mmCIF file of C-alpha atoms and ligand atoms in Angstrom:
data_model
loop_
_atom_site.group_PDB
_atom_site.id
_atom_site.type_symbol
_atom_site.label_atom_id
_atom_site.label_comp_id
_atom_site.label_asym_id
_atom_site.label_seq_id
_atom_site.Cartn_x
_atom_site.Cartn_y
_atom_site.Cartn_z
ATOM 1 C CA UNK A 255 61.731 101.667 106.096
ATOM 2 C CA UNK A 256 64.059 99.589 107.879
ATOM 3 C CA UNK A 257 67.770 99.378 106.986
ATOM 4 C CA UNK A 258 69.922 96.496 105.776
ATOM 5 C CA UNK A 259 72.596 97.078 108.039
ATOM 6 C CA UNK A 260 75.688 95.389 106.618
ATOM 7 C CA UNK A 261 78.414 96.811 109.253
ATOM 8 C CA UNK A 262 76.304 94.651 112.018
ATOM 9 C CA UNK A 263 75.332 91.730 109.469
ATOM 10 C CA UNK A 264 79.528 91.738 109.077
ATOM 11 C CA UNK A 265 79.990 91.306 112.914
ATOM 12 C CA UNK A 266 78.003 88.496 112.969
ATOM 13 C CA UNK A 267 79.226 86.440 110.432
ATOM 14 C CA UNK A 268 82.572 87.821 111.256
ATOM 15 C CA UNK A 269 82.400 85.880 114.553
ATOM 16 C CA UNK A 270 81.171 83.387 113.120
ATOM 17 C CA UNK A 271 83.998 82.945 110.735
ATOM 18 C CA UNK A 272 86.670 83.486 113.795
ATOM 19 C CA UNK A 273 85.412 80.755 115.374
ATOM 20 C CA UNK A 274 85.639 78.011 112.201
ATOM 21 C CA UNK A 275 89.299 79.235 112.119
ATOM 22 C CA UNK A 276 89.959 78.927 115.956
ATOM 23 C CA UNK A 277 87.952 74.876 115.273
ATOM 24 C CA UNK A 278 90.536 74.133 112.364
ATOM 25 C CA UNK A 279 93.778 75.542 114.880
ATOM 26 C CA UNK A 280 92.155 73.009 117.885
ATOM 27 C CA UNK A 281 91.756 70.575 115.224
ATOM 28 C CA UNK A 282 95.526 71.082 113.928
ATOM 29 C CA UNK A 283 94.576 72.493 110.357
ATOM 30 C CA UNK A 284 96.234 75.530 108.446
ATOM 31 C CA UNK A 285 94.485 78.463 108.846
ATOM 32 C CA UNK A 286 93.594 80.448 106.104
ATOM 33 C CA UNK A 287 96.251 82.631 104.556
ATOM 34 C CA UNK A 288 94.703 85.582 102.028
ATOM 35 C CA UNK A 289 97.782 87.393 99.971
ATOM 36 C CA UNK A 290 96.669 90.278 98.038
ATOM 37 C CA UNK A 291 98.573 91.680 95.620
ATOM 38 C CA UNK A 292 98.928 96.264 95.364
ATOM 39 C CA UNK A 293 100.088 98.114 91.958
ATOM 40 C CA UNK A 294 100.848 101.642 92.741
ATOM 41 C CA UNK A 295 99.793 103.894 95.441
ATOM 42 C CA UNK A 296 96.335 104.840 94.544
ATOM 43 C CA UNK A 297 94.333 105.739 97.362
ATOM 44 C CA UNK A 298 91.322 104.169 97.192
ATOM 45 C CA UNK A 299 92.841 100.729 96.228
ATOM 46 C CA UNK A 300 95.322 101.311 99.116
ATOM 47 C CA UNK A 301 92.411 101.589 101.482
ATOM 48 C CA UNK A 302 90.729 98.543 100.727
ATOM 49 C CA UNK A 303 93.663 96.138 101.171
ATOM 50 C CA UNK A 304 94.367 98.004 103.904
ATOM 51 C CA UNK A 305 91.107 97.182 105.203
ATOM 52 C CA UNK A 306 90.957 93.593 104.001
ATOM 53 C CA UNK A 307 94.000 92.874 106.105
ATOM 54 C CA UNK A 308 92.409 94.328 109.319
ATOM 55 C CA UNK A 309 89.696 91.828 108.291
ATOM 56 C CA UNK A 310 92.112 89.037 108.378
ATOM 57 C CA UNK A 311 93.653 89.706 111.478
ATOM 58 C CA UNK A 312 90.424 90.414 113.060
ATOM 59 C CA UNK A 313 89.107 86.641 112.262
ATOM 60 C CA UNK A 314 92.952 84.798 112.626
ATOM 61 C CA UNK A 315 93.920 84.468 109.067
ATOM 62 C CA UNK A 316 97.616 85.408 108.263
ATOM 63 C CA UNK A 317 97.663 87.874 105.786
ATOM 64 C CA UNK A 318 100.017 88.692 102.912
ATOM 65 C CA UNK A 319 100.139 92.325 101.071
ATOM 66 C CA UNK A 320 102.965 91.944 98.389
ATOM 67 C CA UNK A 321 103.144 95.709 97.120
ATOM 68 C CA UNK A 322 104.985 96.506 93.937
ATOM 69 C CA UNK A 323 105.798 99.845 92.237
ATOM 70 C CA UNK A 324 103.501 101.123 88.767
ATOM 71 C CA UNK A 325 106.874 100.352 87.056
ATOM 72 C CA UNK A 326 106.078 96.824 86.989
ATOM 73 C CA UNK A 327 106.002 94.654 84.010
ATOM 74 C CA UNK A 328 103.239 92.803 82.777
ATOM 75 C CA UNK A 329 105.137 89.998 82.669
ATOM 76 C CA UNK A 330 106.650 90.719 85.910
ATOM 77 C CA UNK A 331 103.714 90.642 87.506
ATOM 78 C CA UNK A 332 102.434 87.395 86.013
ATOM 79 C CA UNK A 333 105.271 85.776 87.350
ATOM 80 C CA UNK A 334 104.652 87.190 90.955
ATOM 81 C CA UNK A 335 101.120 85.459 90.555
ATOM 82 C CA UNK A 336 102.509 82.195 89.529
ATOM 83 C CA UNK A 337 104.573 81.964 92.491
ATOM 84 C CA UNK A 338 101.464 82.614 94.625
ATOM 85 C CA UNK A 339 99.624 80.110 92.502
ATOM 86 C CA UNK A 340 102.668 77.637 93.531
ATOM 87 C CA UNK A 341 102.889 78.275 96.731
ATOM 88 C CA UNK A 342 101.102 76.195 99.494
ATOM 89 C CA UNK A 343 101.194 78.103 102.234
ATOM 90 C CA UNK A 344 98.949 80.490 100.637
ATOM 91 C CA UNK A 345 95.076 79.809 100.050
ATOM 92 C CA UNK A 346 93.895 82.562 98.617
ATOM 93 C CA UNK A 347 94.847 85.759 96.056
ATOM 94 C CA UNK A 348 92.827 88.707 95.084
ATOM 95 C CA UNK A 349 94.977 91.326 92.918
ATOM 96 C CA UNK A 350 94.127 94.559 94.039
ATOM 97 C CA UNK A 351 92.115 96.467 90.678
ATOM 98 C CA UNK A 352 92.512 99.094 88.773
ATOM 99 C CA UNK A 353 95.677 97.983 87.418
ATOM 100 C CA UNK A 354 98.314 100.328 85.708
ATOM 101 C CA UNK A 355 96.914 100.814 81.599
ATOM 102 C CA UNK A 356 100.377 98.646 80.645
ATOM 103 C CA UNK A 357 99.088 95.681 82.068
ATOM 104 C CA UNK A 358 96.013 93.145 81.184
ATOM 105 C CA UNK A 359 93.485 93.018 83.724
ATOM 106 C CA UNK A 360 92.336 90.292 81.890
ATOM 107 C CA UNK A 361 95.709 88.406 81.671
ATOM 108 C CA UNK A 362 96.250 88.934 85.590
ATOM 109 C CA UNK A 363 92.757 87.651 86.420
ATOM 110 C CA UNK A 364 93.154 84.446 84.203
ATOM 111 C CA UNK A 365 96.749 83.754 85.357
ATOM 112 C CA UNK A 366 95.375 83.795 89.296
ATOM 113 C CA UNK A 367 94.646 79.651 89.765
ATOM 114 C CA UNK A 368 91.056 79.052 90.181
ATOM 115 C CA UNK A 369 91.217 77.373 93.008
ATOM 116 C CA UNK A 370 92.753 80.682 95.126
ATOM 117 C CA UNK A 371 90.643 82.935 92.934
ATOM 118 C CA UNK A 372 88.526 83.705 96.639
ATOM 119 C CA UNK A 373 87.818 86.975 94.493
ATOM 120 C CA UNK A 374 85.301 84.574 91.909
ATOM 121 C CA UNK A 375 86.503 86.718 88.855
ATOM 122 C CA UNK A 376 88.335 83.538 87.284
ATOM 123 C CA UNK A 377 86.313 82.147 84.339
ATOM 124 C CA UNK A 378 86.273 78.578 85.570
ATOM 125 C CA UNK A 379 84.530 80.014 88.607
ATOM 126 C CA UNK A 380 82.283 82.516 86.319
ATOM 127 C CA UNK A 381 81.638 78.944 84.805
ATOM 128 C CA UNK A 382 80.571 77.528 87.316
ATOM 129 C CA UNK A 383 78.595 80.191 89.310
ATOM 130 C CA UNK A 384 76.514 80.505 85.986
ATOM 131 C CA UNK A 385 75.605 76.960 86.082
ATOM 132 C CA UNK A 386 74.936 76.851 89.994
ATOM 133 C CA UNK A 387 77.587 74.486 90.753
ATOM 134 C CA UNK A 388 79.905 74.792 93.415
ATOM 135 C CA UNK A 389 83.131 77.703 93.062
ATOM 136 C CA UNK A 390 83.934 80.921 94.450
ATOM 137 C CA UNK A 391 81.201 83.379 93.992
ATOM 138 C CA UNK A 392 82.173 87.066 93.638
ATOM 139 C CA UNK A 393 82.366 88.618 96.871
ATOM 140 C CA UNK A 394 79.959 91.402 96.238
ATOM 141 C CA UNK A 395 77.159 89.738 94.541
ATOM 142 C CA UNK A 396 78.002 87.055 97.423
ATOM 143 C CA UNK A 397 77.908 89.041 100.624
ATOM 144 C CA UNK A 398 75.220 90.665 98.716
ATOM 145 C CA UNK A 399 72.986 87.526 98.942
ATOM 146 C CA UNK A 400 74.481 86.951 102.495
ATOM 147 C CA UNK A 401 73.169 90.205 103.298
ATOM 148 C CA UNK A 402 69.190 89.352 102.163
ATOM 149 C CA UNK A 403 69.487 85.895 103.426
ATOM 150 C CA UNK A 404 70.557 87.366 107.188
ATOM 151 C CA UNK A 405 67.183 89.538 106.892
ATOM 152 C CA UNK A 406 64.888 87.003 105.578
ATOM 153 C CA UNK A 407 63.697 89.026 102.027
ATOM 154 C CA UNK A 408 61.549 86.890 100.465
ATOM 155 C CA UNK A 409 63.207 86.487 97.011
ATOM 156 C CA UNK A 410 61.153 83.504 95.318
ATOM 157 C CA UNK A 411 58.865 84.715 92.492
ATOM 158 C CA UNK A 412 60.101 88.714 92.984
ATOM 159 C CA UNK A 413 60.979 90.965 90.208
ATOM 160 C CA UNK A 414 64.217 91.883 90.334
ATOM 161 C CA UNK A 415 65.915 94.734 88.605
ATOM 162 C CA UNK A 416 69.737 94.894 88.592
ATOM 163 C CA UNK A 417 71.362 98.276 87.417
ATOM 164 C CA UNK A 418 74.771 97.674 85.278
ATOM 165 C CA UNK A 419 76.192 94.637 84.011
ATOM 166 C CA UNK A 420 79.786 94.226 84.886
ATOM 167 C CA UNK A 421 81.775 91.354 85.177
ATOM 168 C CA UNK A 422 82.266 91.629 88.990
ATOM 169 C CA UNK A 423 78.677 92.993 90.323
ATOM 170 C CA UNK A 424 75.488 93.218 87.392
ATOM 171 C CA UNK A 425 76.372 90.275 85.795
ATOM 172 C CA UNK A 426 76.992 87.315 88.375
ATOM 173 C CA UNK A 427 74.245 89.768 90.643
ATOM 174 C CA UNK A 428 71.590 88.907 87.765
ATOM 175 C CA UNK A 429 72.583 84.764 87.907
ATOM 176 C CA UNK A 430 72.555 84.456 91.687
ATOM 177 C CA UNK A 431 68.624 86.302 91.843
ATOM 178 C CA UNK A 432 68.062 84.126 89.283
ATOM 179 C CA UNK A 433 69.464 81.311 91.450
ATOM 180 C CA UNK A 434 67.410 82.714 94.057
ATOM 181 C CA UNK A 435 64.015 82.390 91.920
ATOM 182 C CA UNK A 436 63.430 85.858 91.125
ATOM 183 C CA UNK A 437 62.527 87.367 88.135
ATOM 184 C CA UNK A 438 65.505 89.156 86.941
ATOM 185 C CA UNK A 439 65.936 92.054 84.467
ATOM 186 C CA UNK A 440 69.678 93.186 84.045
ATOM 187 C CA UNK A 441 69.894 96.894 82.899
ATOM 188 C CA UNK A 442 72.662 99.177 81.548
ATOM 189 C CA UNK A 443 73.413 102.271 79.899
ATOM 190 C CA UNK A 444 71.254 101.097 76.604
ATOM 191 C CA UNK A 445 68.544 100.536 78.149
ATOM 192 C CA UNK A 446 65.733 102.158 77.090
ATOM 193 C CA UNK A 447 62.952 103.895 79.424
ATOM 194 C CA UNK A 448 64.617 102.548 82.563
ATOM 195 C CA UNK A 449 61.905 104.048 84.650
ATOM 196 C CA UNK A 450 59.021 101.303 83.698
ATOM 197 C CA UNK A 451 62.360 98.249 84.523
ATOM 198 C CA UNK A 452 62.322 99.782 88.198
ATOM 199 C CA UNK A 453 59.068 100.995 88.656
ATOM 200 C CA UNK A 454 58.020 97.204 88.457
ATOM 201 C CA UNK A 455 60.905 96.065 90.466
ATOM 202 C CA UNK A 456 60.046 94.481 93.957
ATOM 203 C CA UNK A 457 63.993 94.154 94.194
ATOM 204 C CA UNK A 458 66.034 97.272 92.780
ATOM 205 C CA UNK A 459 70.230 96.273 92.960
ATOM 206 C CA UNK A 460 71.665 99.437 91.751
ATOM 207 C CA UNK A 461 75.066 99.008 90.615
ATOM 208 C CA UNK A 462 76.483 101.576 88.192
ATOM 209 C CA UNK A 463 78.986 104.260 89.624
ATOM 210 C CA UNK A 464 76.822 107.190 89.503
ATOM 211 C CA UNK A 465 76.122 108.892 92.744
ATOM 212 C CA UNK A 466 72.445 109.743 93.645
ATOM 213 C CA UNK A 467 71.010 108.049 90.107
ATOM 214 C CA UNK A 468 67.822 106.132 91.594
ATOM 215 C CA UNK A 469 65.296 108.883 92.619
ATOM 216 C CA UNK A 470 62.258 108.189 94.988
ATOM 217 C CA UNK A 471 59.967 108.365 91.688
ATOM 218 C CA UNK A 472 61.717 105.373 89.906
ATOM 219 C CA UNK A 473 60.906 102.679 92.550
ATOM 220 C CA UNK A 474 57.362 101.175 94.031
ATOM 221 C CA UNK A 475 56.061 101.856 97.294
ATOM 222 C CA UNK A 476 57.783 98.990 99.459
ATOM 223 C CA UNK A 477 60.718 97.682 97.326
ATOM 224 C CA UNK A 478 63.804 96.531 98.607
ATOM 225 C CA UNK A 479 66.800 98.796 97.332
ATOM 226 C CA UNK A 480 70.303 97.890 97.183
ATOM 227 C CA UNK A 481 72.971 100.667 96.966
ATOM 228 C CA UNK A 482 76.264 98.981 95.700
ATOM 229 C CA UNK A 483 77.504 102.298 94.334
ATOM 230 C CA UNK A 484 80.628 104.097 96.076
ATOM 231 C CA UNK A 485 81.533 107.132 94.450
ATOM 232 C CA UNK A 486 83.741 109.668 96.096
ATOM 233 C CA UNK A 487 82.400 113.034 96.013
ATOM 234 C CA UNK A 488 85.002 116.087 96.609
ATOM 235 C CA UNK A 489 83.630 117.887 99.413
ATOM 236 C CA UNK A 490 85.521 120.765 101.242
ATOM 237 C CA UNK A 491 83.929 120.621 104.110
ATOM 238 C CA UNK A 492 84.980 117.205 105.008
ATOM 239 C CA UNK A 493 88.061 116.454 106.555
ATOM 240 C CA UNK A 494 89.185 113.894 103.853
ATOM 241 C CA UNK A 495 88.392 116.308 100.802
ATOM 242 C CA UNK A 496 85.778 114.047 99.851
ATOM 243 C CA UNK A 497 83.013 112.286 100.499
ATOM 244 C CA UNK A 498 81.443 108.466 99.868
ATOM 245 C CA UNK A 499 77.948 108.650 97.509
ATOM 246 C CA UNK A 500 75.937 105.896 96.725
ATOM 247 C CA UNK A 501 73.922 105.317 93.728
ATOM 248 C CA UNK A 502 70.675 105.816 95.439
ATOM 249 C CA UNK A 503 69.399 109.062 96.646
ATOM 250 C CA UNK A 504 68.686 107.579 100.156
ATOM 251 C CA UNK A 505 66.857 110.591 101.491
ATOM 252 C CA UNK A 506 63.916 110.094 99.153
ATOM 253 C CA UNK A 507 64.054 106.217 98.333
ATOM 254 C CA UNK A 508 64.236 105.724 101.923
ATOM 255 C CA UNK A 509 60.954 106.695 102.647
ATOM 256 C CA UNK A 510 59.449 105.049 99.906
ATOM 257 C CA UNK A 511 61.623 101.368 100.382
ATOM 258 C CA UNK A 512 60.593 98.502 102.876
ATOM 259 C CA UNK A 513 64.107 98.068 103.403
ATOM 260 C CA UNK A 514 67.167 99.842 102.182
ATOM 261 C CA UNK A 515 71.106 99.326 102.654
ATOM 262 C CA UNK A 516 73.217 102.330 103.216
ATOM 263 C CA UNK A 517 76.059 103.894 101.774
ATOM 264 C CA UNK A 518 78.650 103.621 103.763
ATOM 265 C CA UNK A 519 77.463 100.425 106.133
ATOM 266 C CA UNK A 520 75.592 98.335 103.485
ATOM 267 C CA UNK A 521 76.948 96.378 100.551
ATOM 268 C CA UNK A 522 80.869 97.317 101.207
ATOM 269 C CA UNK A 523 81.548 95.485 104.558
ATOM 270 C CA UNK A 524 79.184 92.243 102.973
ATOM 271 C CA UNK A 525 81.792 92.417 99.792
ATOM 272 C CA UNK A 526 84.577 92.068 102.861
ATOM 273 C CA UNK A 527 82.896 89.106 104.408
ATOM 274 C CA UNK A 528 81.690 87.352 100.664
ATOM 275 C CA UNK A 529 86.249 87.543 100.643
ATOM 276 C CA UNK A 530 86.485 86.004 104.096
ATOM 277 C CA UNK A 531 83.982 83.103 103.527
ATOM 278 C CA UNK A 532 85.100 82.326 100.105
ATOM 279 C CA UNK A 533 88.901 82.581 101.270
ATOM 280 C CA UNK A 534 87.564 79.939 104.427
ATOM 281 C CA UNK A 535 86.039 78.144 102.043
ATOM 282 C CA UNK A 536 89.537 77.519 100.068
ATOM 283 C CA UNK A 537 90.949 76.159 103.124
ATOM 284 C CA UNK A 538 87.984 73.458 103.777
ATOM 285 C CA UNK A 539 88.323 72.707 100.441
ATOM 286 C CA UNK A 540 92.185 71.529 100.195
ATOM 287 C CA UNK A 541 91.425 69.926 104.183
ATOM 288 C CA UNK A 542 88.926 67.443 102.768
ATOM 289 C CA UNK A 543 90.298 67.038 99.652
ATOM 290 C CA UNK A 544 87.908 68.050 97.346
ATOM 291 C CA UNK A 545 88.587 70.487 94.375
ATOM 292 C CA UNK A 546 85.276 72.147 95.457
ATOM 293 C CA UNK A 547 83.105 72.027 97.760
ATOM 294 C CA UNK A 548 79.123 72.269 97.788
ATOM 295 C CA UNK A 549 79.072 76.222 97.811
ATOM 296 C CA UNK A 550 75.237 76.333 95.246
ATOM 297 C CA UNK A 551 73.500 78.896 97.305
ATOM 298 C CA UNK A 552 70.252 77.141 95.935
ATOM 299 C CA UNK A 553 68.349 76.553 99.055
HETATM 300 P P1 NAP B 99 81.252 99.460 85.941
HETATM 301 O O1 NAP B 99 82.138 98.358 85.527
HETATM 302 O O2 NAP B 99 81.618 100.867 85.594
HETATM 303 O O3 NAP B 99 79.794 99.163 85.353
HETATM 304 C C1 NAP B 99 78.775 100.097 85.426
HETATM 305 C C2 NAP B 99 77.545 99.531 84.766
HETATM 306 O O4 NAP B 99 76.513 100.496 84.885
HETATM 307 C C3 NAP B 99 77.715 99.250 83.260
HETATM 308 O O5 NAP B 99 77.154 98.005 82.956
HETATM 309 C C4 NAP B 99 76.964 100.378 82.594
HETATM 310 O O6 NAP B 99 76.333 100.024 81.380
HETATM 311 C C5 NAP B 99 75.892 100.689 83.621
HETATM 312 N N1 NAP B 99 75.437 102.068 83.490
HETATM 313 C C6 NAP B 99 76.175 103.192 83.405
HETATM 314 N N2 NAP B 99 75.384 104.266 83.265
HETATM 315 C C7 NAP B 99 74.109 103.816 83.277
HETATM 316 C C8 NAP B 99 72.845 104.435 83.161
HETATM 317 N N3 NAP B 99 72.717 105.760 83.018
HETATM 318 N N4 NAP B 99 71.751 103.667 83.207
HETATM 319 C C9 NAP B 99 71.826 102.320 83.360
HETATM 320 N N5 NAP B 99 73.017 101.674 83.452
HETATM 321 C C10 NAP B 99 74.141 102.407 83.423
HETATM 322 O O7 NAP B 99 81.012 99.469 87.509
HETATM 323 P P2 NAP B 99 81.066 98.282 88.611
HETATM 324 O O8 NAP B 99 82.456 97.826 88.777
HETATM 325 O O9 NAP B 99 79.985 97.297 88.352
HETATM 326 O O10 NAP B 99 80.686 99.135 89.908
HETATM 327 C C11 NAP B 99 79.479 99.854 90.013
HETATM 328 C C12 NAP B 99 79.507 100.695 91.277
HETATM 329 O O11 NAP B 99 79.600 99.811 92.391
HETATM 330 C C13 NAP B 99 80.697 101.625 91.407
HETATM 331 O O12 NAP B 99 80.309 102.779 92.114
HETATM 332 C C14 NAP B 99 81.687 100.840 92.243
HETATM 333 O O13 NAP B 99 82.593 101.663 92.955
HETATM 334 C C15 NAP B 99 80.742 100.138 93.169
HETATM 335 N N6 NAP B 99 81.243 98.897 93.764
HETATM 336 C C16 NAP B 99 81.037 98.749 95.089
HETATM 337 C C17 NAP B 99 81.420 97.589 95.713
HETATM 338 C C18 NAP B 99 81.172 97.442 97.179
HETATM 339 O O14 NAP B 99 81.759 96.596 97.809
HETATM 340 N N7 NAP B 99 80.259 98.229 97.740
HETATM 341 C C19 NAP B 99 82.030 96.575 94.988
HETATM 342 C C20 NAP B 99 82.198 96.741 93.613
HETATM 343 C C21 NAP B 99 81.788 97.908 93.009
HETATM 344 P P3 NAP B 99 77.154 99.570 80.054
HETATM 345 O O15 NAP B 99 77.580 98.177 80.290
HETATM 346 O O16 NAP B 99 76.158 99.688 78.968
HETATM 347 O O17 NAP B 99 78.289 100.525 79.935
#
């Protein structure tokens, strides 16, 4: 087994990324400017825009957190996110989810303008990723790709198995394998005798929330598994009360998997970069002009 190591696959392109920002500064262009927008104080939300701004300062974008109380009205907040939309010294917005129950998800993600939706969740971009034509992909499904590109897995002609069909991961995860020439198979909670999807799978993307669900048994000798799953687990005996579980039980699948990403270290820090490239991306785009640029990951 040998791991898909996303922490040093992040370096990488991390550098690389810091150095297309320090080209645009020598060349006298704006450099990138991410604003995300936080609802509430809920910890785990507060800890990835915490760490998404770390990200930005470690590559030279400027970086915007615009933090607002749970109080906030729907139509309060819609109005924060058209001034964001209007204003050009910003180039990209992700809104920080879950929001409160009071206010539309939906309605948030729609109002964002698709050309600073770096987070890919905006229809016209869902649009377009579906049809292979240049937007903003979804940064996990993205860095995701990233990720198996960086190692060289063979995708063309491989069965692929994707476990859960959101909006943000199965879904778009299912169109860009697809993209990618595999076979693909998107399961969810309906499906019936999951075992004989994975068991078949050469790829196995497990993306459904529950910690420890894919068991050594339910994969083939030599498949390449992909843990998106981040759970936290209360644990007393760790110092946060808690601790990070994956979807796959890595002790067993990873002596049964060619290759195998971990949780924490695989898919989460890719997500991160899949945000940097795409909020790059939104720069180049406005510097030459073009609504969007060539971003089909078609090779
Ligand atoms: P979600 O919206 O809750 O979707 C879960 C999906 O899993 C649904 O499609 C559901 O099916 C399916 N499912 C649930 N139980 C199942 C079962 N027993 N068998 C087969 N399918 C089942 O979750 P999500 O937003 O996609 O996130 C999934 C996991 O990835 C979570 O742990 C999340 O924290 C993590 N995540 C990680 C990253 C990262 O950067 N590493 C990014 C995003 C998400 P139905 O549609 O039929 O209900």
């Amino acid at each position: 087994m040998q791991l898909l190591n996303g922490n040093e696959v992040a370096k990488t392109l991390k550098a690389n990324i810091k150095l297309e920002v320090e080209q645009l500064k020598i060349a006298g262009k704006k450099v990138p400017h991410l604003a995300a927008i936080l609802v509430g104080v809920d910890g785990a939300s507060m800890t990835y825009v915490n760490a998404k701004e770390k990200d930005c300062r470690e590559v030279g974008f400027d970086s915007t957190i615009l933090r607002f109380d749970m109080s906030i009205t729907e139509e309060e907040l819609l109005k924060e996110v058209e001034k964001i939309n209007n204003d050009t010294n910003i180039d990209g917005l992700i809104v920080q989810l879950p929001l409160p129950k009071h206010i539309s998800e939906k309605k948030v993600t729609e109002t964002i303008s698709y050309k600073k939706d770096v987070d890919g969740f905006h229809p016209m971009n869902v649009g377009l990723m579906f049809k292979g034509l240049p937007c903003f992909l979804p940064a996990t499904p993205f860095g995701i790709i990233k990720l198996l590109e960086h190692y060289n897995i063979e995708t063309s002609g491989k069965n692929c198995v994707v476990i859960g069909r959101s909006d943000i991961v199965g879904k778009p995860m299912g169109a860009l394998m697809l993209q990618k020439n595999c076979t693909v198979t998107v399961c969810h909670s309906k499906t019936k005798d999951l075992n004989s999807f994975t068991q078949k799978a050469d790829i196995v993307i497990a993306a459904l929330g529950i910690p420890e669900f894919l068991k050594a048994d339910m994969i083939k000798e030599g498949a390449v598994v992909i843990d998106v799953g981040i759970t936290r687990v209360d644990d007393t005996t760790s110092v946060k009360g808690y601790v990070l579980k994956g979807d796959v039980k890595f002790d067993e699948v990873s002596q049964k998997a060619s290759w195998i990403t971990p949780v924490p270290g695989g898919v989460g820090p890719m997500t991160r970069i899949g945000l940097m490239l795409n909020t790059l991306e939104a720069v180049k785009m406005k510097t030459i002009l073009n609504p969007m640029v060539d971003r089909s990951i078609v090779k």
